[in-house]
Short mmCIF file of C-alpha atoms in Angstrom, two decimals:
data_model
loop_
_atom_site.label_atom_id
_atom_site.label_comp_id
_atom_site.label_asym_id
_atom_site.label_seq_id
_atom_site.Cartn_x
_atom_site.Cartn_y
_atom_site.Cartn_z
CA MET P 1 -18.80 3.63 26.82
CA ASP P 2 -18.31 6.32 29.56
CA ALA P 3 -16.97 9.88 28.96
CA ALA P 4 -13.25 9.28 29.63
CA LYS P 5 -12.76 5.72 27.32
CA THR P 6 -14.31 7.42 24.17
CA GLY P 7 -12.64 10.72 24.98
CA GLY P 8 -9.47 8.37 24.43
CA ASP P 9 -10.03 6.16 21.96
CA VAL P 10 -11.16 8.82 20.08
CA LEU P 11 -7.49 10.81 20.38
CA PHE P 12 -5.74 7.35 20.29
CA VAL P 13 -8.30 6.47 16.67
CA LEU P 14 -7.36 10.18 16.17
CA MET P 15 -3.26 9.32 16.50
CA GLY P 16 -3.04 7.31 14.40
CA ALA P 17 -4.51 8.16 11.20
CA VAL P 18 -2.34 11.38 11.38
CA MET P 19 0.24 8.76 11.63
CA VAL P 20 -1.27 6.70 9.16
CA LEU P 21 -1.91 10.00 6.91
CA ALA P 22 1.80 11.00 7.21
CA MET P 23 2.78 7.32 5.70
CA HIS P 24 1.28 9.14 1.92
CA CYS P 25 4.25 11.84 2.56
CA GLY P 26 6.96 8.74 2.67
CA PHE P 27 5.65 7.20 -0.02
CA ALA P 28 5.73 10.39 -2.14
CA LEU P 29 9.50 10.71 -2.01
CA LEU P 30 9.63 7.60 -2.16
CA GLU P 31 9.21 6.83 -5.57
CA VAL P 32 10.24 10.38 -5.97
CA GLY P 33 13.66 9.37 -5.47
CA THR P 34 12.56 6.35 -7.71
CA VAL P 35 11.64 8.21 -10.80
CA ARG P 36 14.40 9.86 -13.09
CA ARG P 37 14.31 13.23 -12.10
CA LYS P 38 12.29 14.28 -15.59
CA ASN P 39 8.86 12.70 -13.59
CA GLN P 40 9.38 14.01 -9.77
CA VAL P 41 6.94 16.74 -9.98
CA ASN P 42 4.34 13.67 -11.69
CA ALA P 43 4.66 10.84 -8.16
CA LEU P 44 4.08 14.32 -5.71
CA VAL P 45 1.37 14.90 -7.19
CA LYS P 46 0.41 11.88 -8.20
CA ILE P 47 0.04 10.56 -4.63
CA LEU P 48 -1.45 13.51 -3.00
CA SER P 49 -3.89 14.31 -5.31
CA ASP P 50 -4.60 9.89 -5.07
CA PHE P 51 -5.47 10.38 -1.37
CA ALA P 52 -8.98 13.22 -2.28
CA MET P 53 -9.98 11.24 -4.73
CA SER P 54 -9.43 7.94 -2.24
CA THR P 55 -11.61 9.60 0.72
CA ILE P 56 -13.96 11.07 -1.66
CA ALA P 57 -14.47 7.39 -3.07
CA TYR P 58 -14.37 5.83 0.38
CA PHE P 59 -16.68 8.82 2.01
CA PHE P 60 -19.34 8.78 -0.32
CA VAL P 61 -19.19 4.71 -1.65
CA GLY P 62 -16.77 2.84 -0.05
CA TYR P 63 -17.79 2.82 3.46
CA ALA P 64 -21.21 2.01 3.27
CA VAL P 65 -20.19 -0.77 0.82
CA ALA P 66 -17.85 -2.29 3.43
CA TYR P 67 -18.95 -1.61 6.97
CA GLY P 68 -23.54 -0.09 5.13
CA VAL P 69 -22.55 3.30 6.97
CA ASP P 70 -22.60 6.34 5.28
CA PHE P 71 -22.55 10.13 6.74
CA PHE P 72 -25.46 12.00 5.39
CA ALA P 73 -26.53 12.17 9.27
CA ASP P 74 -26.73 16.18 10.76
CA ALA P 75 -24.19 16.98 11.95
CA HIS P 76 -25.54 15.86 16.26
CA THR P 77 -25.94 12.17 15.26
CA LEU P 78 -22.71 11.81 13.84
CA VAL P 79 -21.09 13.57 17.14
CA GLY P 80 -23.76 11.26 19.08
CA LYS P 81 -26.31 13.82 20.67
CA GLY P 82 -28.90 12.44 18.14
CA ALA P 83 -30.92 10.44 16.97
CA GLY P 84 -28.76 7.58 15.12
CA GLY P 85 -26.35 4.93 16.63
CA PHE P 86 -23.09 6.81 16.03
CA ALA P 87 -20.95 6.92 18.88
CA ALA P 88 -19.81 9.71 21.39
CA TYR P 89 -17.79 12.00 20.22
CA GLY P 90 -17.78 11.06 17.12
CA TYR P 91 -15.81 7.88 16.98
CA ASP P 92 -16.78 6.90 14.08
CA LEU P 93 -15.89 9.84 12.12
CA VAL P 94 -12.05 10.28 13.21
CA LYS P 95 -11.92 6.03 12.18
CA PHE P 96 -13.50 6.77 9.77
CA PHE P 97 -10.24 9.04 9.10
CA PHE P 98 -8.18 6.16 10.00
CA LEU P 99 -9.65 3.90 7.50
CA ALA P 100 -9.87 5.88 4.80
CA THR P 101 -6.13 6.86 5.35
CA PHE P 102 -5.56 2.90 4.26
CA ALA P 103 -8.19 2.41 1.93
CA ALA P 104 -5.17 5.42 0.21
CA ALA P 105 -2.45 3.70 0.15
CA VAL P 106 -3.72 1.25 -2.95
CA PRO P 107 -3.65 4.12 -4.87
CA ALA P 108 -0.26 4.86 -3.83
CA ILE P 109 0.94 1.54 -3.74
CA VAL P 110 -0.19 1.27 -7.67
CA SER P 111 1.00 4.79 -8.62
CA GLY P 112 5.28 3.19 -7.60
CA GLY P 113 4.60 0.06 -10.01
CA ILE P 114 3.55 2.43 -13.16
CA ALA P 115 5.20 5.42 -12.54
CA GLU P 116 7.29 7.19 -15.27
CA ARG P 117 4.02 5.96 -17.75
CA ALA P 118 0.91 6.39 -16.94
CA LYS P 119 -1.67 9.17 -18.05
CA PHE P 120 -3.09 11.46 -15.25
CA TRP P 121 -6.59 12.26 -15.77
CA PRO P 122 -7.49 8.18 -16.59
CA GLN P 123 -5.39 7.27 -12.75
CA ALA P 124 -7.25 9.47 -10.94
CA GLY P 125 -11.06 7.47 -12.30
CA ALA P 126 -8.84 3.90 -11.88
CA THR P 127 -8.15 4.63 -8.13
CA LEU P 128 -11.84 5.73 -7.88
CA ALA P 129 -12.92 2.51 -9.10
CA LEU P 130 -10.50 0.76 -6.88
CA ILE P 131 -11.45 2.93 -3.61
CA ALA P 132 -15.14 2.84 -4.30
CA LEU P 133 -15.94 -0.52 -4.88
CA PHE P 134 -13.31 -3.31 -4.71
CA TYR P 135 -11.30 -2.12 -2.27
CA PRO P 136 -13.79 -2.83 0.18
CA LEU P 137 -15.64 -5.22 -0.85
CA LEU P 138 -12.73 -6.95 0.35
CA GLU P 139 -12.23 -5.16 3.86
CA GLY P 140 -15.75 -5.84 4.22
CA THR P 141 -15.63 -9.68 3.97
CA VAL P 142 -11.77 -10.00 6.02
CA TRP P 143 -12.63 -6.68 8.44
CA GLY P 144 -16.88 -7.00 8.41
CA THR P 145 -19.57 -8.90 8.29
CA ARG P 146 -19.90 -8.83 4.39
CA PHE P 147 -20.86 -12.26 2.12
CA GLY P 148 -20.65 -14.30 5.44
CA LEU P 149 -17.04 -15.99 4.90
CA GLN P 150 -14.98 -15.18 7.83
CA GLY P 151 -18.04 -17.12 9.40
CA TRP P 152 -17.80 -20.75 7.51
CA MET P 153 -13.82 -20.32 7.59
CA ALA P 154 -14.29 -20.29 10.89
CA THR P 155 -16.64 -22.51 11.39
CA THR P 156 -15.04 -24.97 9.00
CA PHE P 157 -11.44 -24.49 9.35
CA GLY P 158 -12.06 -24.04 13.51
CA GLN P 159 -10.95 -19.88 13.02
CA PRO P 160 -12.05 -16.92 10.97
CA PHE P 161 -8.98 -15.52 8.29
CA HIS P 162 -6.10 -13.17 10.23
CA ASP P 163 -5.62 -10.33 9.49
CA PHE P 164 -4.64 -7.80 12.42
CA ALA P 165 -3.81 -4.66 10.07
CA GLY P 166 -3.37 -5.45 6.60
CA SER P 167 -1.08 -7.45 5.26
CA VAL P 168 -3.70 -8.78 2.75
CA VAL P 169 -6.09 -5.88 3.00
CA VAL P 170 -4.55 -3.33 2.40
CA HIS P 171 -1.13 -5.04 0.60
CA ALA P 172 -0.78 -7.84 -1.00
CA PHE P 173 -4.59 -6.26 -2.10
CA GLY P 174 -2.25 -3.01 -3.61
CA GLY P 175 0.71 -5.06 -5.00
CA TRP P 176 -1.78 -7.08 -7.22
CA VAL P 177 -3.98 -4.92 -8.29
CA ALA P 178 -0.46 -3.55 -8.62
CA LEU P 179 0.32 -5.44 -11.25
CA GLY P 180 -2.40 -5.78 -13.67
CA ALA P 181 -1.84 -2.70 -14.01
CA VAL P 182 1.19 -2.69 -15.01
CA LEU P 183 0.44 -5.63 -17.20
CA ASN P 184 -1.88 -3.44 -19.34
CA LEU P 185 0.99 -0.34 -19.76
CA GLY P 186 4.00 -2.21 -20.34
CA ASN P 187 8.09 -1.75 -20.02
CA ARG P 188 9.01 2.25 -20.28
CA ARG P 189 10.58 2.65 -24.33
CA GLY P 190 13.77 2.14 -23.55
CA ARG P 191 13.98 -0.06 -20.89
CA TYR P 192 15.28 -3.35 -22.55
CA ARG P 193 17.94 -3.77 -25.18
CA PRO P 194 16.58 -5.58 -28.24
CA ASN P 195 17.87 -8.46 -27.89
CA GLY P 196 15.83 -8.51 -24.44
CA SER P 197 18.82 -7.47 -21.63
CA LEU P 198 18.18 -4.31 -19.29
CA ILE P 199 18.72 -1.40 -19.61
CA ALA P 200 19.13 -0.44 -16.35
CA ILE P 201 17.60 3.29 -14.56
CA PRO P 202 20.37 3.65 -11.15
CA PRO P 203 17.55 6.34 -8.56
CA SER P 204 17.30 9.62 -9.12
CA ASN P 205 18.25 10.23 -5.90
CA ILE P 206 19.52 8.10 -2.93
CA PRO P 207 17.95 10.76 0.25
CA PHE P 208 14.82 11.56 -1.08
CA LEU P 209 14.62 7.83 -1.43
CA ALA P 210 15.59 6.49 2.37
CA LEU P 211 13.52 9.68 3.81
CA GLY P 212 10.71 8.63 2.07
CA ALA P 213 11.02 4.52 3.46
CA TRP P 214 12.28 6.37 7.33
CA VAL P 215 8.92 8.14 7.09
CA LEU P 216 6.79 6.05 5.82
CA CYS P 217 8.44 3.10 8.80
CA VAL P 218 8.49 5.95 11.25
CA GLY P 219 4.33 5.56 10.52
CA TRP P 220 4.36 2.59 9.81
CA PHE P 221 3.72 1.85 13.83
CA GLY P 222 0.93 3.88 14.05
CA PHE P 223 -0.63 1.52 11.39
CA ASN P 224 0.37 -1.13 12.62
CA VAL P 225 -0.06 -0.52 17.02
CA MET P 226 -3.63 1.77 16.90
CA SER P 227 -5.14 -0.98 14.27
CA ALA P 228 -6.37 -1.94 17.62
CA GLN P 229 -8.07 1.22 17.27
CA VAL P 230 -9.17 0.87 21.20
CA LEU P 231 -6.66 1.14 24.27
CA ASP P 232 -7.85 -1.60 25.60
CA GLY P 233 -6.92 -3.21 22.96
CA VAL P 234 -3.32 -1.84 22.85
CA THR P 235 0.17 -4.69 23.65
CA GLY P 236 2.89 -3.91 23.60
CA LEU P 237 3.52 -7.41 21.08
CA VAL P 238 2.19 -5.72 17.70
CA ALA P 239 5.20 -2.32 18.66
CA LEU P 240 7.65 -4.96 19.43
CA ASN P 241 6.65 -7.28 16.70
CA SER P 242 6.63 -4.78 13.93
CA LEU P 243 9.89 -3.80 15.34
CA MET P 244 11.93 -7.01 15.18
CA ALA P 245 10.51 -7.13 11.05
CA MET P 246 11.57 -4.05 10.68
CA VAL P 247 15.06 -5.07 11.59
CA GLY P 248 14.84 -8.98 9.77
CA GLY P 249 13.98 -7.45 6.80
CA ILE P 250 17.29 -4.73 6.14
CA VAL P 251 19.49 -7.46 8.37
CA THR P 252 18.73 -10.03 4.73
CA SER P 253 18.04 -6.99 2.03
CA LEU P 254 21.47 -5.55 3.36
CA VAL P 255 23.44 -9.10 3.19
CA ILE P 256 21.46 -9.84 -0.39
CA SER P 257 22.13 -6.91 -1.91
CA ARG P 258 25.75 -6.59 -1.00
CA THR P 259 24.45 -3.29 0.31
CA ASP P 260 22.81 -1.89 -2.12
CA PRO P 261 20.69 0.91 -0.80
CA GLY P 262 17.96 1.46 -1.94
CA PHE P 263 17.27 -2.68 -1.38
CA VAL P 264 18.15 -1.84 2.33
CA HIS P 265 15.55 0.39 2.38
CA ASN P 266 12.95 -1.16 1.29
CA GLY P 267 13.69 -3.66 2.49
CA ALA P 268 12.57 -2.72 6.26
CA LEU P 269 9.48 -1.29 4.43
CA ALA P 270 8.94 -5.25 2.90
CA GLY P 271 9.30 -6.55 7.10
CA LEU P 272 6.67 -4.50 8.19
CA VAL P 273 4.82 -5.62 5.04
CA ALA P 274 5.76 -9.29 5.33
CA VAL P 275 5.44 -9.25 9.20
CA CYS P 276 1.28 -6.53 9.55
CA ALA P 277 -1.31 -9.91 9.66
CA GLY P 278 0.21 -11.37 12.60
CA SER P 279 2.44 -8.36 15.04
CA ASP P 280 -0.73 -9.50 17.18
CA VAL P 281 -0.44 -12.49 17.37
CA MET P 282 3.03 -13.64 16.78
CA HIS P 283 5.71 -14.35 18.96
CA PRO P 284 8.54 -10.86 18.74
CA LEU P 285 11.58 -14.25 17.26
CA GLY P 286 8.21 -14.71 14.67
CA ALA P 287 8.72 -12.14 13.90
CA LEU P 288 12.16 -11.59 12.76
CA ILE P 289 11.93 -14.43 10.65
CA THR P 290 9.21 -13.19 8.85
CA GLY P 291 10.60 -9.55 8.42
CA GLY P 292 13.96 -11.58 7.55
CA VAL P 293 12.78 -13.41 4.90
CA ALA P 294 10.09 -10.39 2.95
CA GLY P 295 14.01 -8.82 3.48
CA LEU P 296 15.22 -11.59 1.42
CA LEU P 297 11.74 -12.15 -1.08
CA PHE P 298 11.40 -8.30 -1.82
CA VAL P 299 15.44 -8.59 -3.47
CA TRP P 300 14.85 -11.20 -4.90
CA ALA P 301 11.83 -11.70 -6.90
CA PHE P 302 12.42 -7.98 -7.81
CA ASN P 303 15.47 -8.76 -9.09
CA LYS P 304 13.80 -11.68 -11.27
CA CYS P 305 10.75 -8.77 -12.24
CA GLN P 306 12.96 -6.92 -14.33
CA ILE P 307 15.15 -8.83 -15.71
CA ASP P 308 14.46 -12.69 -16.24
CA TRP P 309 10.31 -11.68 -16.78
CA LYS P 310 10.16 -8.21 -18.29
CA ILE P 311 7.53 -6.97 -15.77
CA ASP P 312 8.82 -3.31 -15.75
CA ASP P 313 7.39 -2.54 -12.33
CA VAL P 314 10.51 0.85 -11.11
CA LEU P 315 9.49 1.22 -7.91
CA GLY P 316 8.70 -3.42 -7.17
CA VAL P 317 5.35 -2.83 -5.70
CA TRP P 318 4.04 -6.29 -6.22
CA PRO P 319 7.40 -7.93 -4.85
CA LEU P 320 7.37 -5.57 -1.62
CA HIS P 321 3.67 -5.48 -0.84
CA GLY P 322 1.36 -7.87 -3.38
CA LEU P 323 4.56 -10.90 -2.59
CA CYS P 324 5.24 -9.66 0.58
CA GLY P 325 2.06 -9.59 1.84
CA LEU P 326 0.67 -12.69 0.83
CA THR P 327 3.62 -14.73 2.69
CA GLY P 328 2.68 -12.57 5.82
CA GLY P 329 -1.08 -13.20 5.31
CA LEU P 330 0.64 -17.07 5.26
CA LEU P 331 2.58 -16.80 8.30
CA ALA P 332 0.25 -15.57 10.01
CA GLY P 333 -1.34 -19.21 10.12
CA VAL P 334 2.55 -20.50 10.88
CA PHE P 335 4.29 -17.93 13.78
CA GLY P 336 1.23 -17.49 15.56
CA GLN P 337 0.35 -20.63 16.72
CA GLU P 338 0.54 -21.62 20.22
CA ALA P 339 4.15 -24.61 19.51
CA LEU P 340 5.68 -21.78 17.86
CA GLY P 341 5.19 -19.70 20.52
CA GLY P 342 2.57 -17.19 19.14
CA LEU P 343 -0.86 -16.21 21.05
CA GLY P 344 -2.80 -19.05 18.96
CA GLY P 345 -6.54 -18.30 17.49
CA VAL P 346 -5.17 -18.26 14.30
CA SER P 347 -5.81 -21.52 11.29
CA ILE P 348 -3.38 -21.92 8.40
CA LEU P 349 -6.14 -23.68 5.59
CA SER P 350 -7.81 -20.30 6.74
CA GLN P 351 -4.96 -17.82 6.22
CA ILE P 352 -4.24 -19.57 3.20
CA VAL P 353 -8.06 -19.05 1.19
CA GLY P 354 -7.65 -15.95 3.25
CA THR P 355 -4.50 -14.29 1.91
CA LEU P 356 -4.03 -16.46 -2.19
CA GLY P 357 -8.47 -14.93 -1.99
CA GLY P 358 -7.11 -11.53 -1.16
CA ALA P 359 -4.84 -11.20 -3.60
CA GLY P 360 -6.41 -13.29 -6.95
CA PHE P 361 -9.26 -10.65 -6.05
CA GLY P 362 -6.78 -7.85 -6.47
CA PHE P 363 -5.43 -9.02 -9.51
CA ALA P 364 -8.44 -9.71 -11.39
CA ALA P 365 -9.90 -6.38 -10.37
CA GLY P 366 -6.06 -4.55 -10.92
CA LEU P 367 -6.64 -6.79 -14.38
CA ALA P 368 -10.14 -5.29 -14.74
CA VAL P 369 -9.99 -1.74 -13.86
CA TYR P 370 -6.65 -1.03 -15.86
CA GLY P 371 -8.02 -3.28 -18.65
CA LEU P 372 -10.64 -1.41 -19.81
CA LEU P 373 -9.24 2.23 -19.06
CA ARG P 374 -7.38 1.01 -22.11
CA VAL P 375 -9.99 0.48 -23.86
CA THR P 376 -11.58 2.40 -23.43
CA VAL P 377 -9.72 6.09 -23.04
CA GLY P 378 -6.27 5.05 -23.21
CA ILE P 379 -3.91 5.03 -19.84
CA ARG P 380 -1.10 5.57 -21.56
CA LEU P 381 1.36 8.90 -22.55
CA ASP P 382 3.06 8.54 -26.52
CA PRO P 383 6.12 8.06 -27.07
CA GLU P 384 7.27 12.23 -27.05
CA GLN P 385 5.13 12.55 -23.43
CA GLU P 386 7.37 9.28 -21.90
CA TYR P 387 10.33 10.86 -23.80
CA LYS P 388 9.37 14.74 -22.35
CA GLY P 389 8.67 13.69 -18.82
CA ALA P 390 5.56 12.75 -17.01
CA ASP P 391 6.69 16.93 -15.08
CA LEU P 392 6.71 19.06 -18.86
CA SER P 393 4.89 16.60 -20.36
CA LEU P 394 1.66 16.75 -17.69
CA HIS P 395 2.33 20.24 -15.10
CA HIS P 396 4.30 21.91 -17.15
CA ILE P 397 7.01 22.56 -14.31
CA THR P 398 9.98 20.70 -13.69
CA ALA P 399 11.85 18.98 -10.07
CA TYR P 400 13.65 21.84 -10.58
CA PRO P 401 12.77 25.50 -12.55
CA GLU P 402 15.59 27.08 -11.90
CA GLU P 403 18.22 24.92 -13.32
CA ASP P 404 16.17 24.53 -16.45
CA ALA P 405 15.32 28.05 -17.28
CA PRO P 406 17.57 28.54 -19.92
CA THR P 407 20.75 30.91 -18.70
CA LEU P 408 20.11 34.91 -20.01
#
C-alpha cells in the first residue's frame, strides 16, 4: 500500500472507531433514562467500566483468539517500521481500536437486561470472560478464518455466511448472552404481583432515553459504513440502507405502540440492528422492509417478555438485539438476493446456519458464564441493597445528591 492510501485508511478507521466509541455514551444514556432514579449512577459506571474491562480483555487475549494477532512487539514494529508484518502507519492498531469498540458493545447490551439488581464485580468478571474468549471465538469464525466454518459453508451452500457489520456477531450474540444472564439473575423484586400480573415501572427520564437513542443512531453510521475498514470499500449503499432501516423501524414501532416514546426510540435502534448484516448487499427498499419488520418485532416481543413470559429484561435487550439481530441475519439472505434487487453473493442456507449458530452460541455462553458466577460468587444484590438502589448500595451517591441531601 502506498503512503497516501495507507494514511487515508488509518484516518478512516480511526474516525469509525471514535464514532462507535461515542455509541457507548448512547448505551449509557439509554439505560439511565429507562431505569429508576435510584439506579442511574450504576448504569453510568457500569457502561464505562465494562468498556475498560472489555478493552483489556480484548487487547491481551481476545484479539489473538479471533485473529491470531497480538501487540507484544516493539513500537517500531507496531507502526510498521520494523520487522513483523504490521501495516504501515499503524493501520492494524486503529483496526484493533475499531473492533474493540464492537466487542465492548456486548457487555453494554447485557447491562441493560440485568439492570437494577446485579452485583457490580461479578458483572465485571463476566465481561472479562465474554470478551477474552466467547465473543472472539464467534468473531474469528465469522470475520476471520477460525475453524474453517466459512469455507465449509461456501463449499456446501455456495456462499459463506454474510454479516457485514454484526447483526449476528455483535447484536444477536450480545442479546442472547443477555437472555442467559437475565434467566440466571431472576426478575426484579416487586415486578410481578403474587397472581403473576405485571406491575408497571415506567422510564425515569424520557429525554435521557431519547438522547441515548439519538447518540446511538448517529454513531451507527460509523458502525455500519466504516465496517468496510478501507476507503476503497466504502459505499453509499450502506449509508442509505442504514437510514432506510432506521426510519422503517421508527414508523412501524410508532404505529403499533400508539406513539409510545420508549418504543419509538427503540424502534429506530431495532431497524439499525437488523440491517447491519445485509446493509452492503440489500436494495434500499429491502432495508426499509427489514427495519420495519424489526420495529414490529421489538414492540411485540418486549410486551410478550414482560407480560406473558415473565422475563424481566429491563431495557428489552433480548428483543432488541437478540431477536432483531437474528432477524437481520436471516433477511440478509433474502433481500440480498439479486432477484429481490440486491447485489447477490449471499445464500439463505448459509444465513440460516450462521445466524442460528451465532445466537445459540451466545445463549449457551450467557447461561454458562452467569450460571457459574451465580453458584460461586453470586450475581444478585441482596433484597435490602436492591430496595435501596444500586446507586447508594454500590456507589454511595445518588444521581441527584443535592436533591436527596437532608435539609439543613
